[in-house]
Short mmCIF file of C-alpha atoms and ligand atoms in Angstrom, two decimals:
data_model
loop_
_atom_site.label_atom_id
_atom_site.label_comp_id
_atom_site.label_asym_id
_atom_site.label_seq_id
_atom_site.Cartn_x
_atom_site.Cartn_y
_atom_site.Cartn_z
CA MET A 797 6.74 -21.32 -24.67
CA ALA A 798 5.94 -18.84 -21.86
CA PRO A 799 8.89 -16.50 -21.03
CA ALA A 800 10.88 -17.45 -17.90
CA ARG A 801 9.56 -15.80 -14.78
CA ILE A 802 11.72 -13.21 -12.99
CA PRO A 803 13.14 -14.49 -9.68
CA VAL A 804 12.18 -12.30 -6.71
CA ALA A 805 12.79 -12.27 -2.96
CA VAL A 806 10.46 -11.41 -0.08
CA LEU A 807 12.23 -9.85 2.92
CA GLY A 808 10.36 -10.45 6.18
CA ALA A 809 8.35 -13.22 4.52
CA THR A 810 7.06 -14.78 7.74
CA GLY A 811 5.11 -11.68 8.89
CA LEU A 812 1.51 -10.80 8.00
CA VAL A 813 2.43 -8.69 4.98
CA GLY A 814 5.17 -11.14 3.97
CA GLN A 815 2.63 -14.00 4.00
CA ARG A 816 0.32 -12.04 1.74
CA LEU A 817 3.22 -11.48 -0.67
CA VAL A 818 4.14 -15.17 -0.62
CA SER A 819 0.53 -16.06 -1.32
CA LEU A 820 0.13 -13.50 -4.16
CA LEU A 821 3.39 -14.65 -5.77
CA ALA A 822 2.40 -18.34 -5.80
CA ASP A 823 0.87 -18.22 -9.29
CA HIS A 824 2.24 -14.94 -10.54
CA PRO A 825 2.62 -14.76 -14.32
CA TRP A 826 5.80 -12.62 -14.31
CA PHE A 827 7.55 -13.26 -10.98
CA GLU A 828 8.77 -16.41 -9.28
CA LEU A 829 9.42 -16.49 -5.55
CA ALA A 830 13.06 -17.54 -5.28
CA ALA A 831 14.04 -16.46 -1.74
CA VAL A 832 12.45 -15.66 1.62
CA THR A 833 14.07 -13.99 4.62
CA GLY A 834 13.22 -13.74 8.29
CA SER A 835 14.68 -12.93 11.68
CA PRO A 836 17.34 -15.12 13.34
CA ARG A 837 14.40 -17.07 14.84
CA SER A 838 13.54 -18.45 11.40
CA GLN A 839 16.83 -18.45 9.47
CA GLY A 840 18.15 -21.78 8.23
CA ARG A 841 14.78 -23.52 8.60
CA ARG A 842 12.13 -24.40 6.02
CA TYR A 843 9.59 -21.60 5.51
CA GLY A 844 6.74 -24.10 5.91
CA ASP A 845 8.09 -25.16 9.30
CA VAL A 846 8.64 -21.71 10.83
CA VAL A 847 5.88 -19.51 9.43
CA ARG A 848 2.86 -18.96 11.67
CA TRP A 849 0.54 -19.02 8.66
CA ARG A 850 -2.42 -16.72 9.28
CA LEU A 851 -4.13 -16.97 5.87
CA PRO A 852 -6.68 -19.63 4.96
CA GLY A 853 -5.24 -23.05 4.14
CA ASP A 854 -1.53 -23.82 4.07
CA PRO A 855 1.49 -21.96 2.67
CA PRO A 856 2.03 -22.54 -1.06
CA ARG A 857 4.04 -25.75 -1.49
CA ALA A 858 6.98 -24.22 -3.39
CA ALA A 859 7.35 -21.46 -0.79
CA ALA A 860 7.07 -23.91 2.10
CA ALA A 861 10.15 -25.75 0.80
CA LEU A 862 12.38 -22.62 0.68
CA VAL A 863 14.96 -22.18 3.43
CA VAL A 864 14.61 -18.86 5.28
CA GLN A 865 17.69 -16.68 4.69
CA PRO A 866 19.15 -13.64 6.44
CA SER A 867 18.12 -10.30 4.87
CA GLU A 868 21.41 -9.68 3.07
CA PRO A 869 22.22 -9.05 -0.60
CA GLY A 870 23.28 -12.18 -2.44
CA LEU A 871 19.77 -13.60 -2.75
CA PRO A 872 18.70 -14.76 -6.23
CA GLY A 873 17.15 -12.22 -8.60
CA ARG A 874 17.31 -8.46 -8.39
CA LEU A 875 13.80 -7.51 -7.29
CA ALA A 876 13.13 -7.63 -3.54
CA PHE A 877 9.79 -6.97 -1.86
CA SER A 878 10.39 -5.68 1.66
CA ALA A 879 7.93 -6.47 4.45
CA LEU A 880 10.50 -5.80 7.15
CA PRO A 881 9.67 -4.03 10.42
CA SER A 882 10.64 -0.36 10.40
CA GLU A 883 13.17 -0.90 13.20
CA ILE A 884 15.48 -2.63 10.69
CA ALA A 885 14.03 -1.94 7.23
CA GLY A 886 15.82 1.36 6.55
CA GLU A 887 19.43 0.13 6.52
CA ILE A 888 18.65 -3.27 5.00
CA GLU A 889 16.75 -1.72 2.07
CA LEU A 890 19.67 0.67 1.42
CA SER A 891 22.10 -2.24 1.37
CA PHE A 892 19.97 -4.11 -1.19
CA ALA A 893 19.54 -1.05 -3.43
CA GLY A 894 23.29 -0.35 -3.15
CA ALA A 895 23.95 -3.91 -4.30
CA GLY A 896 21.84 -3.38 -7.43
CA TYR A 897 18.41 -4.66 -6.34
CA ALA A 898 15.14 -2.92 -7.07
CA VAL A 899 13.44 -2.74 -3.67
CA SER A 900 9.66 -2.39 -3.45
CA SER A 901 9.04 -1.57 0.20
CA ASN A 902 6.11 -1.58 2.59
CA ALA A 903 8.07 -0.02 5.41
CA ARG A 904 7.78 3.63 6.40
CA ASN A 905 11.51 4.40 6.61
CA HIS A 906 12.15 5.87 3.15
CA ARG A 907 8.61 6.96 2.21
CA MET A 908 9.21 10.64 2.79
CA ASP A 909 12.81 10.76 1.46
CA GLU A 910 12.89 13.49 -1.20
CA ASP A 911 14.27 11.21 -3.91
CA VAL A 912 12.16 8.14 -3.11
CA PRO A 913 8.87 7.70 -4.94
CA LEU A 914 5.89 6.96 -2.69
CA ILE A 915 3.75 5.17 -5.24
CA LEU A 916 0.10 4.30 -5.37
CA ALA A 917 0.22 2.95 -8.89
CA GLU A 918 -3.17 4.35 -9.95
CA THR A 919 -2.55 7.88 -8.69
CA ASN A 920 1.09 8.76 -9.31
CA ALA A 921 2.92 6.21 -11.48
CA GLU A 922 4.74 9.15 -13.09
CA HIS A 923 6.63 9.73 -9.81
CA LEU A 924 8.84 6.78 -10.81
CA ALA A 925 10.82 9.45 -12.68
CA LEU A 926 12.40 10.27 -9.27
CA ILE A 927 14.41 7.06 -9.63
CA GLU A 928 16.92 8.75 -11.95
CA THR A 929 17.55 11.43 -9.31
CA GLN A 930 17.71 8.80 -6.60
CA ARG A 931 20.35 6.82 -8.49
CA ARG A 932 22.36 9.99 -9.16
CA ASN A 933 22.14 11.16 -5.53
CA ARG A 934 23.10 7.82 -4.07
CA GLY A 935 25.57 6.59 -6.67
CA TRP A 936 23.47 3.55 -7.60
CA ASP A 937 23.61 2.47 -11.24
CA ARG A 938 20.95 -0.26 -11.17
CA GLY A 939 19.51 -0.34 -7.66
CA LEU A 940 16.45 1.63 -6.54
CA ILE A 941 13.88 1.95 -3.76
CA VAL A 942 10.19 2.57 -4.30
CA THR A 943 7.75 2.56 -1.40
CA ASN A 944 4.04 2.16 -0.97
CA SER A 945 2.12 4.09 1.62
CA ASN A 946 0.75 3.28 5.01
CA CYS A 947 -2.35 1.08 4.78
CA THR A 948 -4.69 3.90 5.88
CA SER A 949 -3.21 6.57 3.62
CA MET A 950 -3.85 4.41 0.58
CA PRO A 951 -7.68 4.26 0.51
CA LEU A 952 -7.79 7.98 1.30
CA ALA A 953 -5.42 8.88 -1.56
CA MET A 954 -7.28 6.63 -3.99
CA ALA A 955 -10.67 8.14 -3.16
CA LEU A 956 -9.38 11.72 -3.21
CA LYS A 957 -7.50 11.46 -6.52
CA PRO A 958 -10.47 11.71 -8.93
CA LEU A 959 -12.07 14.38 -6.72
CA ASP A 960 -8.86 16.40 -6.73
CA ASP A 961 -8.47 16.09 -10.51
CA ALA A 962 -12.08 17.13 -11.18
CA PHE A 963 -12.89 19.63 -8.46
CA GLY A 964 -9.72 20.39 -6.45
CA VAL A 965 -9.41 19.22 -2.83
CA GLU A 966 -9.17 22.05 -0.30
CA LYS A 967 -9.22 20.23 3.05
CA VAL A 968 -10.04 16.84 4.49
CA PHE A 969 -11.25 15.53 7.83
CA VAL A 970 -10.91 11.78 8.29
CA VAL A 971 -11.70 9.33 11.08
CA SER A 972 -10.45 5.75 10.70
CA LEU A 973 -11.61 2.41 12.11
CA GLN A 974 -8.61 0.14 11.58
CA ALA A 975 -8.26 -3.63 11.60
CA LEU A 976 -6.07 -5.59 14.00
CA SER A 977 -3.90 -7.05 11.23
CA GLY A 978 -2.61 -3.52 10.59
CA ALA A 979 -0.49 -3.95 13.71
CA GLY A 980 1.33 -7.05 12.36
CA TYR A 981 1.50 -10.34 14.23
CA PRO A 982 0.64 -10.86 17.10
CA GLY A 983 -0.44 -7.21 17.11
CA VAL A 984 -2.90 -5.84 19.68
CA ALA A 985 -3.44 -8.09 22.73
CA SER A 986 -6.89 -9.71 22.66
CA LEU A 987 -7.81 -8.21 26.04
CA ASP A 988 -7.18 -4.72 24.63
CA ALA A 989 -9.04 -5.40 21.39
CA LEU A 990 -12.19 -7.40 22.18
CA ASP A 991 -15.22 -5.41 23.33
CA ASN A 992 -13.22 -2.25 22.79
CA VAL A 993 -12.04 0.60 20.57
CA VAL A 994 -8.54 2.01 21.10
CA PRO A 995 -8.56 5.68 20.03
CA TYR A 996 -4.82 5.86 19.38
CA ILE A 997 -2.45 4.14 16.94
CA GLY A 998 1.15 5.22 17.47
CA GLY A 999 2.52 7.33 14.59
CA GLU A 1000 -0.53 6.77 12.40
CA GLU A 1001 -2.13 10.21 12.32
CA PRO A 1002 0.98 12.09 11.10
CA LYS A 1003 1.36 9.52 8.28
CA LEU A 1004 -2.27 9.86 7.27
CA GLU A 1005 -1.93 13.65 7.26
CA ILE A 1006 1.13 13.73 4.96
CA GLU A 1007 1.42 10.61 2.78
CA PRO A 1008 -1.71 11.24 0.65
CA ARG A 1009 -0.33 14.73 -0.05
CA LYS A 1010 2.90 13.21 -1.40
CA MET A 1011 1.02 10.69 -3.54
CA LEU A 1012 -1.26 13.40 -4.93
CA GLY A 1013 1.61 15.88 -5.23
CA ARG A 1014 3.46 16.86 -8.40
CA LEU A 1015 7.07 16.36 -9.39
CA ASP A 1016 9.14 19.51 -9.62
CA GLU A 1017 10.39 20.51 -13.10
CA ARG A 1018 13.56 18.42 -12.86
CA ALA A 1019 11.95 15.40 -11.18
CA ASN A 1020 14.26 15.98 -8.20
CA THR A 1021 11.51 15.88 -5.59
CA THR A 1022 7.73 15.85 -5.07
CA ARG A 1023 5.82 18.98 -4.14
CA LEU A 1024 3.15 18.03 -1.61
CA ALA A 1025 -0.44 18.59 -2.74
CA PRO A 1026 -1.51 21.90 -1.16
CA PHE A 1027 -4.50 20.69 0.88
CA THR A 1028 -4.66 19.97 4.62
CA ILE A 1029 -5.78 16.76 6.29
CA SER A 1030 -6.94 16.35 9.87
CA ALA A 1031 -6.92 12.69 10.94
CA GLN A 1032 -8.14 10.69 13.94
CA THR A 1033 -7.28 6.99 13.95
CA ASN A 1034 -8.86 4.15 15.95
CA ARG A 1035 -8.11 0.45 16.33
CA VAL A 1036 -11.24 -1.75 16.24
CA ALA A 1037 -11.77 -5.50 16.65
CA ILE A 1038 -11.88 -6.30 12.91
CA ARG A 1039 -9.48 -8.82 11.39
CA ASP A 1040 -8.79 -7.14 8.01
CA GLY A 1041 -10.00 -3.92 6.36
CA HIS A 1042 -9.59 -0.27 7.29
CA LEU A 1043 -12.73 1.88 7.12
CA LEU A 1044 -12.46 5.66 6.76
CA CYS A 1045 -15.19 8.26 7.35
CA VAL A 1046 -14.15 11.23 5.24
CA SER A 1047 -15.41 14.81 4.92
CA VAL A 1048 -13.89 16.85 2.12
CA GLU A 1049 -14.00 20.50 1.15
CA LEU A 1050 -13.70 20.98 -2.62
CA GLN A 1051 -12.55 24.12 -4.44
CA GLU A 1052 -15.28 23.74 -7.01
CA LYS A 1053 -18.66 22.66 -5.63
CA ALA A 1054 -19.78 19.18 -6.65
CA THR A 1055 -22.94 17.22 -5.93
CA PRO A 1056 -22.74 13.70 -4.48
CA ALA A 1057 -23.82 12.35 -7.88
CA GLN A 1058 -21.01 14.22 -9.67
CA ALA A 1059 -18.46 12.97 -7.12
CA ALA A 1060 -19.68 9.37 -7.41
CA LYS A 1061 -19.49 9.62 -11.19
CA VAL A 1062 -15.83 10.68 -11.31
CA MET A 1063 -14.88 8.08 -8.71
CA ARG A 1064 -16.58 5.27 -10.67
CA ALA A 1065 -14.93 6.36 -13.90
CA PHE A 1066 -11.46 6.58 -12.35
CA ARG A 1067 -8.74 4.39 -13.91
CA GLY A 1068 -4.96 4.64 -13.65
CA ARG A 1069 -1.75 3.47 -15.25
CA PRO A 1070 -2.07 -0.15 -13.96
CA GLN A 1071 -5.42 -0.52 -15.73
CA GLU A 1072 -3.99 1.04 -18.90
CA LEU A 1073 -1.03 -1.38 -18.79
CA GLU A 1074 -3.28 -4.28 -17.70
CA LEU A 1075 -0.84 -5.22 -14.95
CA PRO A 1076 -1.55 -8.70 -13.53
CA THR A 1077 -2.47 -7.49 -10.02
CA ALA A 1078 -4.42 -4.40 -11.14
CA PRO A 1079 -8.14 -4.47 -10.29
CA PRO A 1080 -10.32 -3.62 -13.30
CA GLN A 1081 -12.01 -0.91 -11.23
CA PRO A 1082 -9.84 0.73 -8.54
CA LEU A 1083 -12.78 2.58 -6.96
CA ILE A 1084 -16.12 0.84 -6.58
CA VAL A 1085 -18.96 3.14 -5.50
CA ARG A 1086 -21.93 1.45 -3.82
CA ASP A 1087 -25.37 2.98 -3.55
CA GLU A 1088 -26.70 0.97 -0.57
CA SER A 1089 -27.00 3.04 2.60
CA ASP A 1090 -25.12 0.47 4.73
CA ARG A 1091 -22.03 -0.23 2.61
CA PRO A 1092 -19.05 -0.56 2.54
CA GLN A 1093 -18.59 -3.07 5.35
CA PRO A 1094 -15.22 -4.72 6.12
CA TYR A 1095 -16.57 -8.27 6.13
CA ARG A 1096 -18.48 -7.91 2.88
CA ASP A 1097 -16.40 -5.50 0.84
CA ARG A 1098 -12.71 -5.87 1.74
CA ASP A 1099 -12.14 -8.58 -0.90
CA ALA A 1100 -13.61 -6.54 -3.77
CA GLY A 1101 -11.35 -6.73 -6.83
CA ASN A 1102 -9.36 -9.52 -5.13
CA GLY A 1103 -8.74 -7.14 -2.25
CA MET A 1104 -7.26 -4.53 -4.60
CA SER A 1105 -10.29 -2.25 -5.09
CA ILE A 1106 -11.34 0.47 -2.70
CA THR A 1107 -15.05 0.50 -1.95
CA VAL A 1108 -16.71 3.85 -1.39
CA GLY A 1109 -20.25 4.43 -0.16
CA ARG A 1110 -22.57 6.91 1.52
CA VAL A 1111 -21.43 9.74 -0.76
CA ARG A 1112 -23.55 12.62 0.45
CA GLU A 1113 -23.64 16.29 1.33
CA CYS A 1114 -21.86 17.48 4.47
CA PRO A 1115 -23.04 20.32 6.71
CA LEU A 1116 -19.41 21.30 7.46
CA PHE A 1117 -17.59 20.67 4.17
CA THR A 1118 -18.71 20.01 0.57
CA LEU A 1119 -19.17 16.23 0.75
CA ARG A 1120 -18.69 13.21 2.95
CA PHE A 1121 -18.31 9.51 2.25
CA VAL A 1122 -17.05 6.21 3.66
CA ALA A 1123 -14.09 4.36 2.07
CA LEU A 1124 -12.81 0.86 2.76
CA GLY A 1125 -9.54 -0.82 1.78
CA HIS A 1126 -8.00 -4.21 2.56
CA ASN A 1127 -5.01 -3.19 4.66
CA THR A 1128 -2.66 -6.15 4.09
CA LEU A 1129 -3.60 -6.51 0.39
CA ARG A 1130 -4.27 -3.14 -1.25
CA GLY A 1131 -2.67 -1.31 1.69
CA ALA A 1132 0.51 -3.37 1.75
CA ALA A 1133 1.45 -6.59 -0.09
CA GLY A 1134 -0.78 -6.05 -3.14
CA ALA A 1135 0.40 -2.45 -3.48
CA ALA A 1136 4.07 -3.51 -3.30
CA LEU A 1137 3.48 -6.24 -5.87
CA LEU A 1138 1.68 -3.83 -8.18
CA ASN A 1139 4.62 -1.43 -7.83
CA GLY A 1140 6.96 -4.28 -8.81
CA GLU A 1141 4.82 -4.95 -11.87
CA LEU A 1142 4.82 -1.24 -12.71
CA LEU A 1143 8.63 -1.13 -12.43
CA LYS A 1144 8.90 -4.01 -14.87
CA ALA A 1145 6.33 -2.61 -17.30
CA GLU A 1146 7.97 0.83 -17.27
CA GLY A 1147 11.44 -0.63 -17.91
CA TYR A 1148 13.08 -0.06 -14.51
CA LEU A 1149 14.11 -3.66 -13.83
P1 LIG B 1631 4.97 -8.53 11.27
O1 LIG B 1631 3.79 -9.41 11.12
O2 LIG B 1631 5.41 -8.12 12.62
O3 LIG B 1631 6.21 -9.24 10.50
C1 LIG B 1631 7.54 -8.80 10.61
C2 LIG B 1631 8.47 -9.68 9.75
O4 LIG B 1631 9.81 -9.20 9.85
C3 LIG B 1631 8.54 -11.15 10.16
O5 LIG B 1631 8.68 -11.90 8.98
C4 LIG B 1631 9.82 -11.23 10.98
O6 LIG B 1631 10.45 -12.50 10.90
C5 LIG B 1631 10.68 -10.27 10.19
N1 LIG B 1631 11.83 -9.82 10.95
C6 LIG B 1631 11.87 -9.35 12.22
N2 LIG B 1631 13.14 -9.07 12.57
C7 LIG B 1631 13.91 -9.38 11.50
C8 LIG B 1631 15.30 -9.36 11.23
N3 LIG B 1631 16.19 -8.95 12.16
N4 LIG B 1631 15.74 -9.75 10.00
C9 LIG B 1631 14.87 -10.16 9.06
N5 LIG B 1631 13.54 -10.24 9.26
C10 LIG B 1631 13.08 -9.86 10.46
O7 LIG B 1631 4.77 -7.16 10.47
P2 LIG B 1631 3.80 -6.83 9.21
O8 LIG B 1631 2.49 -6.36 9.66
O9 LIG B 1631 3.91 -7.94 8.24
O10 LIG B 1631 4.53 -5.52 8.63
C11 LIG B 1631 5.72 -5.58 7.83
C12 LIG B 1631 6.05 -4.16 7.36
O11 LIG B 1631 4.99 -3.67 6.54
C13 LIG B 1631 6.22 -3.15 8.49
O12 LIG B 1631 7.21 -2.21 8.15
C14 LIG B 1631 4.85 -2.49 8.56
O13 LIG B 1631 4.87 -1.22 9.11
C15 LIG B 1631 4.47 -2.46 7.08
N6 LIG B 1631 3.04 -2.39 6.80
C16 LIG B 1631 2.16 -3.24 7.41
C17 LIG B 1631 0.80 -3.16 7.08
C18 LIG B 1631 -0.25 -4.06 7.71
O14 LIG B 1631 -1.46 -3.86 7.40
N7 LIG B 1631 0.11 -5.03 8.54
C19 LIG B 1631 0.37 -2.24 6.13
C20 LIG B 1631 1.30 -1.40 5.51
C21 LIG B 1631 2.62 -1.49 5.85
P3 LIG B 1631 10.27 -13.69 11.99
O15 LIG B 1631 8.86 -14.20 11.82
O16 LIG B 1631 11.29 -14.66 11.55
O17 LIG B 1631 10.52 -13.13 13.36
#
């Protein structure tokens, strides 16, 4: 007989990231969706009746029958995936962790807290060791918070990790073309988006300039905090009329010179802890490197590895820095819901639940 699945909750389940989580959890081998929460607009009503489902098809039947609850401890299970808006996520996540839940969060509120791991499971699974410090600092015996990064930081960190390990990253210049779904629902007004590029996304550039440095940073000797990786990032972010998939044009200066072929080789060979542990949501190949001159493209490549792989292309020399390339990640899957789910799987596999 298969072991019983672990009951889990999704906080903010009616939003774009929440819907992805609900969809990914429908047939999950380890976790069973036992509770969904939403704003007062949705509470007390059936999920299937209140959700504005924006994924293909209909909401999974079991999820559709759940009654939307307030985001308060007392929900079944003790693992909660948070897809709450940042305006309210901070306090609610603390209340869940204080009540003994493991919280895997998409929200930005606690990402840069010294004792909170900012985890991209392939690059820095070992940062989970911060949880002991976190529990000590905050007086939690069982509860914890782990976060995943902003959806644009993630493909950058994933692509830089094997380059940093092999050659050392010195500095990075990145320009993003970001999908509309990155702004949540209903997001950018259609009259601002269609036939247009908006060269500003509030708060995005500072996140893109710091979060990859935390994910590629090292723990201090006592696992009390993370030392930021010592490279600099200059970011310019743009909103474009694409539904899903953030594309990044990256130039990188390396400490040790590398040819495009050497860079492509280490990226292709890259594997992390989720692949080693064979976690259910882990893509077999986290970084796919394409040789065609016109890839990656959002429409064609965002679903690679079930939306969990990053596709890199156009790896070539750069007249300013050592190398340049293009990287693409699915923002609501790998950049949000899929990353949070993978972090939940990592927590279970590493004995934190
Ligand atoms: P969204 O589409 O705006 O969804 C927000 C969700 O929060 C809805 O389910 C909404 O419920 C719920 N909510 C609002 N007020 C609430 C309250 N008082 N109590 C409980 N629930 C409440 O946003 P999203 O794009 O899914 O983003 C969710 C989080 O993930 C945000 O922190 C965002 O920054 C982060 N994130 C998003 C992406 C992305 O690509 N979209 C990527 C990375 C991280 P109702 O429907 O009932 O109003």
